[in-house]
Amino acid sequence: MARDYLLSLDLTTAKSLGLRIAEAIVSDITRGRLQPGDKLPGSRRLALRLGVNRNTVNAALADLVAQGWLETAPARGVFVRARDAREPLPRRRGKAHRPGLAVHPGFSLPPLLTGSVGRARGDKELVLTGGVPDPRLFPYVPLTRAYRRVLARRGPGLLDYGDARGEARLREGLARMLAETRGLAARADDVLITRGSQQAIWLAAQALLRPGDRVGVETYGYPPALQALRSTGAVLVPLNVDAEGVRLDELERALTAGGLVAAHLTPHHQYPTMASLSAPRRLALLALAQRHRFALIEDDYSHEFHFTGRPRLPLASQDEHGVVIYVGSLSKVLAPGLRIGYAVAPAPVLERMAALRTSIDRQGDNVAEAAVAELLEDGELARHARRMRQVYQARRDVLMTALRDTLGERVSFEVPQGGMALWVQVHGGDPVAWAEKARERGVTFGAGRDYHVFRKPVPFVRMGFTRLDERELRRAVRLAETAWVEA
């Protein structure tokens, strides 16, 4: 083998020559081209054949000896190590195998109770998926200045370990904002900063629920929230939603049938239908939670984006008995890549959530939280939210007009008073096939079943209007109409 052995290097990679030589030899061993006991050509011969420096070859061979692939015999040369102390490596046939991480784990995995891993979107993709702000409108300059200010003033402290509950100035600023705009009598100690509202919901679920506990959820809901609740092993009890929000007669039946430990609800702009919980139902819901002693996880994900009249105050603003865990997000106002959410809850609940948080995430991003606190204090965050509310309302109107003009009677929808998307009923078509065909055309929106607690097929799709500008929205609808014909 030594005289005839030819080593083939991968020329498509940017890895160093030494690493490529080592990987090529390992590949030949794992494929069976080199057998235990085979002698390799000398380093001088290999270097000449490969046209590389002899020192590079020597370093690669020494590395493989150290790893146990090769062994040296004084005055005889370098040999493929005999594997008498462990099972021989399997021979690989067919396409050459490049060493690296294994494709499959060498151990068993339990069933996954949550959903799939999120991926980055392509730059050319027209995203109609609801609930995604437009990052192009982000206040880059004010935030950059805020970063510079906080690092100049407090750099060493911010780069050290911090409070698991979050940056104190941001908690103080959020407490003031929630008191002024949402009627919450919250102090800084009542606020927990999280990496987005999803983490806040997950922490609340972990703090409240145990396997087998019953938790009420809206029949259509926010998939990551449903995943967080399922991850505890809890039993999800669906509650239907109508034009006035979650139906309390169904909630009462669920309480009678087996009780509830908690309920996760989106009262302001129901996700995904956009229905708003009526005032009488709000009061009745709080009374039920107090009487039956179950927790309400109030997910107020898009409070800032209400287009008609003043936004309704959260349930938490009327909670006098400590039954509400209030969850919100600044990521919906700013950008999804800036992961800042928060929770407001009674002190024992918040302490438990903070303790749970340290088991997976020692703390948040101190620097980002301090910079956002600056935007909150100087009014930039409120100004940005007002600008976005005007922009998103105009985009909502453009999307509605485009759907009516392009798809006509094939779709229908109620005009949402707020939020970030339309809940569109589909007439005479298959929503799943339509969404899949639209994705092939470069347009993404969610089929109704994606939001159903049990993923049942329903004649709806959800189309967001916040991520795309007006021209892009019209183009997306034209492509969606083409996809309808093809579906």
Coordinates of C-alpha atoms in Angstrom, one line a residue:
M1 CA 0.0 0.0 0.0
A2 CA 2.8 2.4 0.8
R3 CA 4.2 2.5 -2.7
D4 CA 0.8 2.8 -4.5
Y5 CA -1.2 4.9 -2.0
L6 CA -2.5 8.1 -3.5
L7 CA -4.1 10.7 -1.3
S8 CA -7.0 12.7 -2.7
L9 CA -7.6 16.1 -1.1
D10 CA -10.8 18.1 -1.0
L11 CA -10.2 21.2 -3.0
T12 CA -13.6 22.7 -2.4
T13 CA -13.0 23.6 1.3
A14 CA -11.2 26.6 2.8
K15 CA -9.7 24.4 5.6
S16 CA -6.0 24.4 6.2
L17 CA -3.8 21.9 4.2
G18 CA -2.8 20.0 7.3
L19 CA -6.4 19.5 8.3
R20 CA -7.4 18.4 4.8
I21 CA -4.6 15.9 4.7
A22 CA -5.6 14.5 8.1
E23 CA -9.3 14.3 7.1
A24 CA -8.5 12.6 3.8
I25 CA -6.5 9.8 5.6
V26 CA -9.2 9.4 8.2
S27 CA -11.8 9.1 5.3
D28 CA -9.7 6.4 3.7
I29 CA -9.5 4.5 7.0
T30 CA -13.2 4.7 7.7
R31 CA -14.0 3.6 4.1
G32 CA -11.7 0.6 4.3
R33 CA -9.3 1.9 1.7
L34 CA -6.6 1.8 4.4
Q35 CA -6.7 -1.3 6.6
P36 CA -5.3 -1.8 10.1
G37 CA -1.6 -2.5 9.7
D38 CA -1.2 -0.8 6.3
K39 CA 1.9 1.3 6.0
L40 CA 1.7 4.9 4.8
P41 CA 4.2 6.4 2.4
G42 CA 6.9 8.4 4.1
S43 CA 6.3 12.0 4.8
R44 CA 8.8 13.1 2.1
R45 CA 7.1 10.9 -0.6
L46 CA 3.6 12.2 0.5
A47 CA 4.7 15.8 0.4
L48 CA 6.2 15.4 -3.1
R49 CA 3.0 13.7 -4.4
L50 CA 0.8 16.4 -2.9
G51 CA 3.0 19.3 -3.7
V52 CA 3.1 20.6 -0.1
N53 CA 5.7 21.3 2.5
R54 CA 7.0 18.2 4.3
N55 CA 6.5 19.9 7.7
T56 CA 2.7 20.1 6.9
V57 CA 2.5 16.4 6.2
N58 CA 4.5 15.6 9.4
A59 CA 2.2 17.8 11.5
A60 CA -0.9 16.0 10.0
L61 CA 0.5 12.5 10.7
A62 CA 1.5 13.5 14.2
D63 CA -2.0 14.7 14.9
L64 CA -3.5 11.4 13.7
V65 CA -1.0 9.5 15.8
A66 CA -2.2 11.5 18.8
Q67 CA -5.8 10.9 18.0
G68 CA -5.2 7.1 17.7
W69 CA -5.8 6.7 14.0
L70 CA -2.1 5.9 13.2
E71 CA 0.9 4.5 15.1
T72 CA 4.6 4.8 14.5
A73 CA 7.2 2.0 14.6
P74 CA 10.8 3.2 15.1
A75 CA 12.9 2.8 11.9
R76 CA 9.9 1.2 10.1
G77 CA 7.5 4.1 9.4
V78 CA 3.8 5.1 10.1
F79 CA 1.1 2.5 10.1
V80 CA -2.7 2.4 10.4
R81 CA -3.3 1.5 14.0
A82 CA -4.7 -2.0 14.6
R83 CA -7.9 -1.8 16.6
D84 CA -7.7 -4.7 18.9
A85 CA -8.9 -2.7 22.0
R86 CA -12.2 -1.6 20.5
E87 CA -14.5 -2.5 17.7
P88 CA -13.2 -1.9 14.2
L89 CA -14.7 1.1 12.4
P90 CA -17.3 0.1 9.9
R91 CA -16.4 0.1 6.2
R92 CA -18.2 2.7 4.1
R93 CA -19.1 2.0 0.5
G94 CA -20.4 4.2 -2.3
K95 CA -20.0 8.0 -2.0
A96 CA -16.9 9.0 -0.2
H97 CA -17.5 10.0 3.5
R98 CA -16.0 13.2 4.7
P99 CA -15.2 13.1 8.4
G100 CA -17.2 15.4 10.6
L101 CA -20.2 15.4 13.0
A102 CA -22.3 12.3 12.7
V103 CA -25.6 12.6 10.8
H104 CA -27.5 10.7 13.5
P105 CA -26.9 10.5 17.3
G106 CA -25.6 7.3 18.7
F107 CA -28.2 7.3 21.4
S108 CA -32.0 7.4 21.7
L109 CA -34.1 10.6 22.0
P110 CA -37.4 11.0 23.8
P111 CA -40.4 12.3 21.8
L112 CA -40.3 16.1 21.2
L113 CA -43.2 17.8 22.9
T114 CA -42.6 21.2 21.2
G115 CA -42.4 22.3 17.6
S116 CA -39.6 22.6 15.0
V117 CA -36.6 24.9 15.2
G118 CA -37.1 28.3 13.7
R119 CA -34.9 29.2 10.7
A120 CA -33.8 32.5 9.3
R121 CA -35.9 33.8 6.4
G122 CA -34.5 34.5 3.0
D123 CA -33.9 38.1 2.0
K124 CA -36.2 37.8 -1.1
E125 CA -39.0 36.0 0.7
L126 CA -42.3 38.0 1.0
V127 CA -43.3 37.4 4.5
L128 CA -47.1 37.6 5.2
T129 CA -46.7 35.6 8.4
G130 CA -48.5 37.5 11.1
G131 CA -46.8 39.3 14.1
V132 CA -43.5 40.2 12.4
P133 CA -42.4 43.9 12.6
D134 CA -40.5 45.5 9.7
P135 CA -36.8 45.6 10.8
R136 CA -36.1 48.2 8.1
L137 CA -38.1 50.7 10.2
F138 CA -36.0 50.1 13.3
P139 CA -34.6 53.2 15.1
Y140 CA -31.0 52.3 14.4
V141 CA -29.4 55.7 15.1
P142 CA -31.1 56.3 18.5
L143 CA -30.3 52.7 19.6
T144 CA -26.7 53.0 18.5
R145 CA -26.3 56.2 20.5
A146 CA -27.9 54.6 23.5
Y147 CA -25.5 51.7 23.3
R148 CA -22.5 54.1 23.2
R149 CA -23.9 56.1 26.1
V150 CA -24.5 53.1 28.4
L151 CA -21.2 51.5 27.6
A152 CA -19.3 54.7 28.2
R153 CA -20.9 55.2 31.5
R154 CA -21.4 51.7 32.8
G155 CA -19.4 49.4 30.6
P156 CA -17.6 47.2 33.2
G157 CA -20.7 46.8 35.3
L158 CA -23.0 45.9 32.4
L159 CA -20.5 43.4 31.1
D160 CA -20.4 41.6 34.5
Y161 CA -23.1 39.3 36.0
G162 CA -26.3 41.1 36.7
D163 CA -29.7 40.6 38.2
A164 CA -31.6 37.6 36.9
R165 CA -34.7 39.7 37.0
G166 CA -33.2 42.0 34.4
E167 CA -31.6 45.5 34.2
A168 CA -32.9 47.6 37.0
R169 CA -33.4 50.8 34.9
L170 CA -35.4 48.9 32.3
R171 CA -37.6 47.3 35.0
E172 CA -38.2 50.8 36.5
G173 CA -39.0 52.3 33.1
L174 CA -41.3 49.5 32.2
A175 CA -43.1 49.8 35.5
R176 CA -43.7 53.5 34.8
M177 CA -44.8 52.9 31.2
L178 CA -47.3 50.1 32.3
A179 CA -48.7 52.4 35.0
E180 CA -49.1 55.3 32.6
T181 CA -50.4 53.5 29.5
R182 CA -52.0 50.3 30.8
G183 CA -53.2 51.1 34.4
L184 CA -51.0 48.5 36.1
A185 CA -49.9 49.4 39.6
A186 CA -46.6 47.8 39.1
R187 CA -43.2 48.5 40.7
A188 CA -39.8 47.6 39.4
D189 CA -39.7 44.6 41.7
D190 CA -42.9 43.3 40.1
V191 CA -41.3 43.1 36.6
L192 CA -39.2 40.3 35.2
I193 CA -37.3 41.0 32.0
T194 CA -37.1 38.0 29.6
R195 CA -35.7 37.2 26.2
G196 CA -39.0 37.9 24.4
S197 CA -42.5 37.1 25.5
Q198 CA -42.0 33.4 24.5
Q199 CA -39.5 32.9 27.3
A200 CA -41.9 34.7 29.7
I201 CA -44.7 32.3 28.8
W202 CA -42.4 29.3 29.1
L203 CA -41.3 30.4 32.6
A204 CA -44.9 31.0 33.7
A205 CA -45.9 27.6 32.4
Q206 CA -42.9 25.9 34.2
A207 CA -43.7 27.8 37.4
L208 CA -47.4 26.9 37.4
L209 CA -47.9 23.5 35.7
R210 CA -47.0 19.9 36.4
P211 CA -47.6 16.8 34.2
G212 CA -51.3 16.1 34.0
D213 CA -52.5 19.6 35.0
R214 CA -55.3 21.0 33.0
V215 CA -54.7 24.4 31.3
G216 CA -57.3 26.3 29.2
V217 CA -56.2 27.6 25.8
E218 CA -58.0 29.4 23.0
T219 CA -58.9 26.9 20.3
Y220 CA -56.8 28.9 17.9
G221 CA -53.6 30.2 19.6
Y222 CA -50.0 31.3 19.3
P223 CA -48.0 28.1 18.4
P224 CA -44.9 28.8 20.6
A225 CA -47.2 29.5 23.6
L226 CA -49.0 26.1 23.0
Q227 CA -45.6 24.5 22.7
A228 CA -44.4 26.0 26.0
L229 CA -47.6 24.8 27.8
R230 CA -47.2 21.3 26.3
S231 CA -43.6 21.1 27.4
T232 CA -44.7 20.8 31.0
G233 CA -46.8 17.7 30.3
A234 CA -50.0 19.6 31.0
V235 CA -53.3 18.7 29.3
L236 CA -54.5 21.5 27.0
V237 CA -58.3 22.2 27.2
P238 CA -59.5 24.1 24.1
L239 CA -61.9 27.0 24.5
N240 CA -63.7 28.4 21.5
V241 CA -63.5 32.0 20.5
D242 CA -66.2 34.2 18.9
A243 CA -66.4 37.8 17.9
E244 CA -66.2 38.9 21.6
G245 CA -63.2 36.7 22.4
V246 CA -63.0 33.5 24.4
R247 CA -66.4 32.0 25.2
L248 CA -66.9 31.9 29.0
D249 CA -69.6 29.2 28.8
E250 CA -66.9 26.8 27.6
L251 CA -64.6 28.0 30.3
E252 CA -67.2 27.3 32.9
R253 CA -67.8 23.8 31.5
A254 CA -64.1 23.1 31.6
L255 CA -64.0 24.2 35.2
T256 CA -66.9 22.0 36.1
A257 CA -65.5 19.0 34.2
G258 CA -62.2 18.8 35.9
G259 CA -61.0 22.3 36.9
L260 CA -58.1 24.3 35.5
V261 CA -54.7 25.2 37.0
A262 CA -54.3 28.0 34.5
A263 CA -55.5 29.5 31.3
H264 CA -53.4 31.2 28.6
L265 CA -55.4 33.9 26.8
T266 CA -54.8 36.8 24.4
P267 CA -57.7 39.2 25.3
H268 CA -56.7 42.4 23.6
H269 CA -56.1 41.1 20.0
Q270 CA -56.8 37.4 20.1
Y271 CA -54.1 35.4 18.3
P272 CA -54.8 34.6 15.5
T273 CA -58.4 35.7 15.0
M274 CA -57.9 39.3 16.2
A275 CA -61.2 39.3 18.2
S276 CA -61.1 41.5 21.3
L277 CA -62.5 40.3 24.6
S278 CA -65.6 42.3 25.5
A279 CA -65.8 44.4 28.7
P280 CA -68.5 42.2 30.3
R281 CA -66.5 39.0 29.6
R282 CA -63.4 40.6 31.1
L283 CA -65.0 41.2 34.4
A284 CA -66.7 37.8 34.4
L285 CA -63.4 36.1 33.5
L286 CA -61.6 37.8 36.4
A287 CA -64.4 36.7 38.7
L288 CA -64.2 33.1 37.6
A289 CA -60.4 33.0 38.1
Q290 CA -60.8 34.4 41.6
R291 CA -63.6 32.0 42.5
H292 CA -62.0 28.9 41.1
R293 CA -58.4 30.0 42.0
F294 CA -56.7 29.4 38.6
A295 CA -54.0 31.6 37.1
L296 CA -54.6 33.7 34.0
I297 CA -51.6 34.1 31.7
E298 CA -52.5 37.3 29.9
D299 CA -50.5 37.6 26.7
D300 CA -50.7 41.2 25.5
Y301 CA -48.4 40.7 22.6
S302 CA -49.4 43.7 20.4
H303 CA -50.9 46.2 22.8
E304 CA -49.3 49.2 21.1
F305 CA -50.9 48.5 17.8
H306 CA -54.6 49.5 18.2
F307 CA -56.0 51.5 15.4
T308 CA -59.5 52.5 16.4
G309 CA -60.0 54.5 19.7
R310 CA -58.0 53.8 22.8
P311 CA -56.7 50.3 23.4
R312 CA -58.5 48.4 26.1
L313 CA -56.7 48.1 29.4
P314 CA -55.3 44.7 30.3
L315 CA -57.1 42.3 32.6
A316 CA -54.1 42.8 34.9
S317 CA -55.1 46.4 35.4
Q318 CA -58.3 45.2 37.1
D319 CA -56.8 42.3 39.0
E320 CA -57.2 42.9 42.7
H321 CA -56.7 39.2 43.8
G322 CA -53.3 38.3 42.2
V323 CA -54.7 35.9 39.6
V324 CA -53.1 37.4 36.5
I325 CA -49.6 36.9 35.1
Y326 CA -49.2 39.7 32.6
V327 CA -46.8 39.1 29.6
G328 CA -45.7 41.7 27.1
S329 CA -43.0 42.3 24.5
L330 CA -40.8 45.1 23.2
S331 CA -39.7 42.9 20.3
K332 CA -43.0 43.5 18.6
V333 CA -42.4 47.2 18.8
L334 CA -38.8 47.2 17.8
A335 CA -37.6 44.1 16.0
P336 CA -37.7 40.3 16.4
G337 CA -33.9 40.1 16.7
L338 CA -33.9 42.3 19.8
R339 CA -35.3 39.8 22.3
I340 CA -36.8 41.7 25.1
G341 CA -40.1 40.7 26.8
Y342 CA -41.4 41.0 30.3
A343 CA -43.7 39.5 32.9
V344 CA -45.6 41.2 35.7
A345 CA -46.9 39.0 38.5
P346 CA -47.3 38.6 42.3
A347 CA -43.9 38.4 44.0
P348 CA -43.9 34.7 44.8
V349 CA -44.7 33.8 41.2
L350 CA -42.1 36.3 39.9
E351 CA -39.4 34.9 42.2
R352 CA -40.1 31.4 41.0
M353 CA -40.0 32.4 37.4
A354 CA -36.7 34.2 38.0
A355 CA -35.2 31.1 39.7
L356 CA -36.3 28.9 36.8
R357 CA -34.8 31.4 34.4
T358 CA -31.4 31.0 36.0
S359 CA -31.4 27.2 35.3
I360 CA -31.4 27.9 31.5
D361 CA -30.3 31.5 31.2
R362 CA -28.2 33.1 33.9
Q363 CA -29.5 36.5 32.9
G364 CA -30.5 38.6 29.9
D365 CA -28.4 40.9 27.8
N366 CA -27.5 43.7 30.2
V367 CA -26.2 46.0 27.6
A368 CA -29.2 45.7 25.3
E369 CA -31.6 46.1 28.2
A370 CA -29.7 49.2 29.4
A371 CA -29.8 50.7 25.9
V372 CA -33.5 50.1 25.5
A373 CA -34.0 51.6 28.9
E374 CA -32.5 54.8 27.5
L375 CA -35.0 54.7 24.6
L376 CA -37.8 54.3 27.1
E377 CA -36.6 57.1 29.3
D378 CA -36.0 59.7 26.6
G379 CA -39.4 59.0 24.9
E380 CA -37.9 57.5 21.7
L381 CA -39.6 54.1 22.2
A382 CA -43.0 55.8 22.5
R383 CA -42.4 58.0 19.5
H384 CA -41.3 54.9 17.5
A385 CA -44.5 53.0 18.5
R386 CA -46.7 55.9 17.4
R387 CA -44.9 56.0 14.0
M388 CA -45.3 52.3 13.6
R389 CA -49.0 52.4 14.5
Q390 CA -49.6 54.8 11.7
V391 CA -47.5 52.8 9.2
Y392 CA -49.1 49.5 10.1
Q393 CA -52.6 50.9 9.9
A394 CA -51.9 52.1 6.4
R395 CA -50.4 48.7 5.5
R396 CA -53.5 47.0 6.9
D397 CA -55.7 49.0 4.6
V398 CA -53.5 48.3 1.6
L399 CA -53.6 44.5 2.3
M400 CA -57.4 44.5 2.7
T401 CA -57.9 46.4 -0.5
A402 CA -55.5 44.2 -2.5
L403 CA -57.2 41.0 -1.2
R404 CA -60.6 42.4 -2.2
D405 CA -59.5 43.6 -5.6
T406 CA -57.4 40.5 -6.5
L407 CA -59.2 37.5 -4.8
G408 CA -62.7 38.9 -4.6
E409 CA -65.2 36.5 -3.2
R410 CA -62.7 33.7 -2.8
V411 CA -61.8 35.3 0.6
S412 CA -63.5 37.3 3.4
F413 CA -62.4 38.8 6.6
E414 CA -63.4 41.2 9.5
V415 CA -61.6 44.5 9.7
P416 CA -59.3 44.1 12.8
Q417 CA -59.3 47.1 15.1
G418 CA -55.6 46.4 16.0
G419 CA -52.9 43.8 15.9
M420 CA -50.6 42.9 13.1
A421 CA -52.5 40.5 10.8
L422 CA -55.8 39.6 9.1
W423 CA -57.7 36.3 9.8
V424 CA -58.9 35.5 6.3
Q425 CA -61.6 33.0 5.6
V426 CA -61.1 30.9 2.4
H427 CA -64.1 30.0 0.2
G428 CA -63.8 27.1 -2.2
G429 CA -60.1 26.4 -1.8
D430 CA -57.7 24.4 0.3
P431 CA -55.9 26.7 2.7
V432 CA -53.0 24.3 3.3
A433 CA -52.4 23.6 -0.5
W434 CA -52.7 27.4 -1.1
A435 CA -50.1 28.3 1.5
E436 CA -47.7 25.6 0.3
K437 CA -48.0 26.7 -3.3
A438 CA -47.6 30.3 -2.3
R439 CA -44.4 29.4 -0.5
E440 CA -43.1 28.0 -3.7
R441 CA -43.9 31.4 -5.3
G442 CA -41.9 33.1 -2.5
V443 CA -44.8 34.3 -0.3
T444 CA -45.3 32.9 3.2
F445 CA -48.5 32.9 5.2
G446 CA -49.9 30.5 7.7
A447 CA -52.7 28.0 7.0
G448 CA -55.4 28.0 9.7
R449 CA -54.5 24.6 11.0
D450 CA -51.1 25.8 12.0
Y451 CA -52.8 27.8 14.8
H452 CA -55.4 25.2 15.8
V453 CA -54.6 23.6 19.2
F454 CA -54.9 20.2 17.6
R455 CA -53.9 21.2 14.1
K456 CA -57.3 20.5 12.6
P457 CA -57.9 21.7 9.1
V458 CA -60.0 24.9 9.1
P459 CA -61.0 27.3 6.2
F460 CA -58.7 30.1 7.2
V461 CA -55.3 31.6 6.6
R462 CA -53.5 34.3 8.6
M463 CA -51.9 37.2 6.7
G464 CA -49.7 39.7 8.4
F465 CA -49.4 43.3 7.1
T466 CA -46.5 44.7 9.2
R467 CA -43.4 43.2 7.7
L468 CA -43.8 44.3 4.0
D469 CA -44.2 47.8 2.6
E470 CA -47.2 48.8 0.5
R471 CA -45.6 47.8 -2.8
E472 CA -44.5 44.5 -1.5
L473 CA -47.9 43.8 0.0
R474 CA -49.6 44.2 -3.4
R475 CA -47.0 42.0 -5.1
A476 CA -47.4 39.4 -2.4
V477 CA -51.2 39.3 -3.0
R478 CA -50.7 39.0 -6.8
L479 CA -48.3 36.0 -6.2
A480 CA -50.8 34.5 -3.8
E481 CA -53.5 34.8 -6.4
T482 CA -51.3 32.9 -8.9
A483 CA -50.7 30.3 -6.2
W484 CA -54.5 29.9 -5.7
V485 CA -54.9 29.1 -9.4
E486 CA -52.1 26.5 -9.2
A487 CA -53.1 24.9 -5.9

